[in-house]
GROMACS .gro file of C-alpha atoms in nm:
model
  217
    1MET     CA    1   8.877   0.972 -13.058
    2ARG     CA    2   9.094   1.190 -13.261
    3SER     CA    3   9.028   1.237 -13.647
    4VAL     CA    4   9.354   1.283 -13.805
    5VAL     CA    5   9.342   1.398 -14.171
    6VAL     CA    6   9.649   1.410 -14.379
    7VAL     CA    7   9.616   1.643 -14.702
    8PRO     CA    8   9.934   1.755 -14.941
    9ALA     CA    9  10.125   2.049 -14.834
   10GLY     CA   10  10.251   2.354 -15.030
   11ARG     CA   11   9.958   2.481 -15.189
   12ARG     CA   12   9.981   2.862 -15.285
   13ASP     CA   13   9.678   3.106 -15.227
   14GLY     CA   14   9.596   3.434 -15.321
   15ASN     CA   15   9.777   3.709 -15.148
   16VAL     CA   16   9.418   3.874 -15.068
   17SER     CA   17   9.086   3.708 -14.877
   18ARG     CA   18   8.743   3.902 -14.957
   19GLU     CA   19   8.399   3.759 -14.794
   20SER     CA   20   8.254   3.866 -15.107
   21ASP     CA   21   8.448   3.599 -15.267
   22ALA     CA   22   8.379   3.323 -15.036
   23LEU     CA   23   8.021   3.409 -15.092
   24ALA     CA   24   7.999   3.357 -15.450
   25ASN     CA   25   8.203   3.030 -15.453
   26LEU     CA   26   8.051   2.858 -15.165
   27PRO     CA   27   7.693   2.709 -15.217
   28ALA     CA   28   7.408   2.900 -14.976
   29PRO     CA   29   7.255   2.725 -14.710
   30PHE     CA   30   6.936   2.799 -14.857
   31SER     CA   31   7.024   2.575 -15.202
   32THR     CA   32   6.847   2.308 -15.392
   33ALA     CA   33   6.972   1.946 -15.468
   34ALA     CA   34   7.024   2.065 -15.804
   35GLU     CA   35   7.156   2.369 -15.708
   36LEU     CA   36   7.422   2.196 -15.514
   37VAL     CA   37   7.528   1.971 -15.758
   38GLY     CA   38   7.572   2.250 -15.995
   39ASN     CA   39   7.772   2.418 -15.772
   40PHE     CA   40   8.020   2.133 -15.683
   41SER     CA   41   7.997   2.050 -16.073
   42ARG     CA   42   8.149   2.357 -16.146
   43LYS     CA   43   8.428   2.334 -15.930
   44ASN     CA   44   8.475   1.982 -16.100
   45LEU     CA   45   8.365   1.809 -15.805
   46THR     CA   46   8.058   1.537 -15.813
   47ALA     CA   47   7.735   1.494 -15.626
   48GLU     CA   48   7.909   1.218 -15.420
   49ASP     CA   49   8.212   1.454 -15.359
   50MET     CA   50   7.948   1.699 -15.227
   51VAL     CA   51   7.708   1.468 -15.054
   52VAL     CA   52   8.027   1.333 -14.857
   53LEU     CA   53   8.205   1.741 -14.823
   54SER     CA   54   7.849   1.776 -14.657
   55GLY     CA   55   7.933   1.552 -14.390
   56ALA     CA   56   8.214   1.844 -14.253
   57HIS     CA   57   7.856   1.989 -14.141
   58THR     CA   58   7.919   1.750 -13.861
   59ILE     CA   59   8.102   1.983 -13.620
   60GLY     CA   60   8.131   2.349 -13.630
   61VAL     CA   61   7.820   2.639 -13.569
   62SER     CA   62   7.617   2.844 -13.774
   63HIS     CA   63   7.425   3.199 -13.747
   64CYS     CA   64   7.079   3.190 -13.716
   65SER     CA   65   7.028   3.382 -14.052
   66SER     CA   66   7.137   3.070 -14.237
   67PHE     CA   67   6.851   2.881 -14.134
   68THR     CA   68   6.544   3.041 -13.978
   69ASN     CA   69   6.368   3.056 -14.303
   70ARG     CA   70   6.306   2.700 -14.201
   71LEU     CA   71   6.154   2.836 -13.870
   72TYR     CA   72   5.902   3.121 -13.929
   73GLY     CA   73   5.684   3.168 -14.252
   74PHE     CA   74   5.815   2.896 -14.414
   75SER     CA   75   5.499   2.859 -14.645
   76ALA     CA   76   5.112   2.962 -14.678
   77GLY     CA   77   5.045   2.632 -14.496
   78SER     CA   78   5.299   2.607 -14.262
   79ASP     CA   79   5.509   2.856 -14.006
   80VAL     CA   80   5.761   2.600 -13.983
   81ASP     CA   81   5.954   2.407 -14.228
   82PRO     CA   82   5.740   2.027 -14.231
   83THR     CA   83   6.021   1.797 -14.314
   84MET     CA   84   6.221   1.902 -14.000
   85SER     CA   85   6.171   1.746 -13.672
   86PRO     CA   86   5.916   1.918 -13.465
   87ALA     CA   87   6.108   1.915 -13.135
   88TYR     CA   88   6.435   2.017 -13.315
   89ALA     CA   89   6.223   2.302 -13.460
   90PHE     CA   90   6.107   2.390 -13.103
   91LEU     CA   91   6.463   2.378 -12.973
   92LEU     CA   92   6.561   2.589 -13.278
   93ARG     CA   93   6.310   2.845 -13.234
   94ALA     CA   94   6.375   2.899 -12.878
   95VAL     CA   95   6.738   3.013 -12.967
   96CYS     CA   96   6.683   3.190 -13.242
   97PRO     CA   97   6.342   3.393 -13.247
   98SER     CA   98   6.210   3.542 -13.551
   99ASN     CA   99   6.417   3.855 -13.460
  100SER     CA  100   6.745   3.721 -13.378
  101SER     CA  101   6.915   3.849 -13.701
  102GLN     CA  102   6.834   4.191 -13.598
  103PHE     CA  103   6.880   4.162 -13.258
  104PHE     CA  104   7.134   3.871 -13.170
  105PRO     CA  105   7.296   3.818 -13.491
  106ASN     CA  106   7.602   3.686 -13.314
  107THR     CA  107   7.404   3.434 -13.182
  108THR     CA  108   7.514   3.047 -13.319
  109VAL     CA  109   7.378   2.692 -13.269
  110ASP     CA  110   7.617   2.372 -13.370
  111MET     CA  111   7.543   2.252 -13.668
  112ASP     CA  112   7.485   1.865 -13.568
  113VAL     CA  113   7.280   1.865 -13.279
  114ILE     CA  114   7.365   1.469 -13.196
  115THR     CA  115   7.754   1.523 -13.141
  116PRO     CA  116   7.886   1.853 -13.242
  117ALA     CA  117   8.248   1.808 -13.143
  118ALA     CA  118   8.302   1.519 -13.306
  119LEU     CA  119   8.438   1.419 -13.665
  120ASP     CA  120   8.205   1.128 -13.752
  121ASN     CA  121   7.885   1.033 -13.981
  122ARG     CA  122   7.576   1.129 -13.697
  123TYR     CA  123   7.561   1.418 -13.909
  124TYR     CA  124   7.438   1.174 -14.178
  125VAL     CA  125   7.241   0.980 -13.924
  126GLY     CA  126   7.071   1.315 -13.800
  127LEU     CA  127   6.987   1.376 -14.132
  128THR     CA  128   6.755   1.090 -14.153
  129ASN     CA  129   6.574   1.168 -13.842
  130ASN     CA  130   6.498   1.489 -13.983
  131LEU     CA  131   6.797   1.672 -13.774
  132GLY     CA  132   6.966   1.857 -14.060
  133LEU     CA  133   6.982   2.199 -14.017
  134PHE     CA  134   6.961   2.379 -14.340
  135THR     CA  135   6.771   2.366 -14.666
  136SER     CA  136   7.087   2.223 -14.817
  137ASP     CA  137   7.084   1.955 -14.530
  138GLN     CA  138   6.741   1.859 -14.606
  139ALA     CA  139   6.811   1.914 -14.965
  140LEU     CA  140   7.031   1.580 -14.958
  141LEU     CA  141   6.709   1.345 -14.937
  142THR     CA  142   6.482   1.475 -15.206
  143ASN     CA  143   6.718   1.300 -15.452
  144ALA     CA  144   6.721   0.947 -15.502
  145THR     CA  145   7.125   0.917 -15.550
  146LEU     CA  146   7.189   1.124 -15.306
  147LYS     CA  147   6.984   1.011 -15.055
  148ALA     CA  148   7.153   0.699 -15.135
  149SER     CA  149   7.521   0.846 -15.032
  150VAL     CA  150   7.342   0.945 -14.748
  151ASP     CA  151   7.203   0.625 -14.654
  152GLU     CA  152   7.561   0.463 -14.737
  153PHE     CA  153   7.733   0.700 -14.487
  154VAL     CA  154   7.478   0.647 -14.193
  155LYS     CA  155   7.595   0.265 -14.207
  156SER     CA  156   7.946   0.300 -14.250
  157GLU     CA  157   8.158   0.569 -14.051
  158LYS     CA  158   8.462   0.456 -14.190
  159ARG     CA  159   8.340   0.438 -14.556
  160TRP     CA  160   8.237   0.826 -14.523
  161LYS     CA  161   8.601   0.928 -14.351
  162SER     CA  162   8.803   0.740 -14.631
  163LYS     CA  163   8.623   0.907 -14.923
  164PHE     CA  164   8.602   1.240 -14.678
  165VAL     CA  165   8.973   1.221 -14.720
  166LYS     CA  166   9.007   1.162 -15.059
  167ALA     CA  167   8.716   1.453 -15.101
  168MET     CA  168   8.923   1.709 -14.916
  169VAL     CA  169   9.273   1.652 -15.107
  170LYS     CA  170   9.044   1.669 -15.440
  171MET     CA  171   8.891   2.021 -15.317
  172GLY     CA  172   9.223   2.138 -15.241
  173GLY     CA  173   9.316   2.071 -15.578
  174ILE     CA  174   9.044   2.349 -15.687
  175GLU     CA  175   9.185   2.652 -15.878
  176VAL     CA  176   9.574   2.613 -15.738
  177LEU     CA  177   9.789   2.893 -15.834
  178THR     CA  178  10.155   2.838 -15.985
  179GLY     CA  179  10.448   2.982 -16.040
  180THR     CA  180  10.524   3.296 -15.893
  181GLN     CA  181  10.124   3.358 -15.843
  182GLY     CA  182  10.014   3.430 -15.427
  183GLU     CA  183  10.212   3.246 -15.186
  184VAL     CA  184  10.231   2.939 -14.992
  185ARG     CA  185  10.043   3.046 -14.645
  186LEU     CA  186  10.196   2.950 -14.314
  187ASN     CA  187   9.837   2.990 -14.173
  188CYS     CA  188   9.618   2.842 -14.376
  189ARG     CA  189   9.363   3.095 -14.283
  190VAL     CA  190   9.522   3.397 -14.319
  191VAL     CA  191   9.781   3.573 -14.615
  192ASN     CA  192  10.136   3.606 -14.465
  193ARG     CA  193  10.236   3.872 -14.268
  194ARG     CA  194  10.435   4.010 -14.552
  195SER     CA  195  10.156   3.988 -14.842
  196ILE     CA  196   9.900   4.235 -14.530
  197ALA     CA  197  10.228   4.499 -14.530
  198ALA     CA  198  10.240   4.489 -14.944
  199ALA     CA  199   9.866   4.532 -14.982
  200ALA     CA  200   9.908   4.807 -14.715
  201ALA     CA  201  10.165   4.987 -14.907
  202THR     CA  202   9.963   4.993 -15.236
  203ASP     CA  203   9.692   5.087 -15.067
  204LEU     CA  204   9.898   5.402 -14.974
  205GLU     CA  205  10.042   5.449 -15.262
  206LEU     CA  206   9.720   5.472 -15.459
  207THR     CA  207   9.533   5.684 -15.205
  208THR     CA  208   9.836   5.938 -15.236
  209MET     CA  209   9.869   5.944 -15.628
  210ALA     CA  210   9.489   6.023 -15.623
  211GLY     CA  211   9.521   6.280 -15.381
  212ALA     CA  212   9.805   6.429 -15.610
  213GLU     CA  213   9.554   6.403 -15.891
  214VAL     CA  214   9.324   6.590 -15.721
  215ALA     CA  215   9.583   6.853 -15.593
  216ALA     CA  216   9.659   6.933 -15.946
  217SER     CA  217   9.349   6.931 -16.113
   0.00000   0.00000   0.00000
């Protein structure tokens, strides 16, 4: 069944998108529970918000490099993370060999092995059956408060979806630009075409100025 999430429109975003900015602000897939809570807290999101929003992992894919730390050389006593289902680890190792980041960098796997194309609570069901993909997924079970939220969403998909919509709206209010700052994007994933042209013109102007300075020196 199709899920529709209604969120406010008209948010102003920056004219430039940088991978480095995303990496600096998004929690890493290797994060511990404490690191996850701290990362979300810095954005004025609660620990429960973090567990709720982690449910977005019920759809989408990941490159092997984000979870092979759990499949190879995990510890001196175990090559594979013992908190991961052995059958699931076997499947992942077949798709992502130890050298996958070097030779197969574009290989991806579904983040939710149960229902990868559905926005549902099966992500949480998978977690409680040791089917979490990332270290950060498994981390939700290592803290009693976080695990209580996981268990709540296992029991009630309706409750998770209700809280997910609220958390998405709350997250959309993080660091919003105001006044004439930034722009309202026509496509949320990319800056508007005129902004791209303006940025290119600025780069050209700076390059020309730098060239002139070199010629004059």
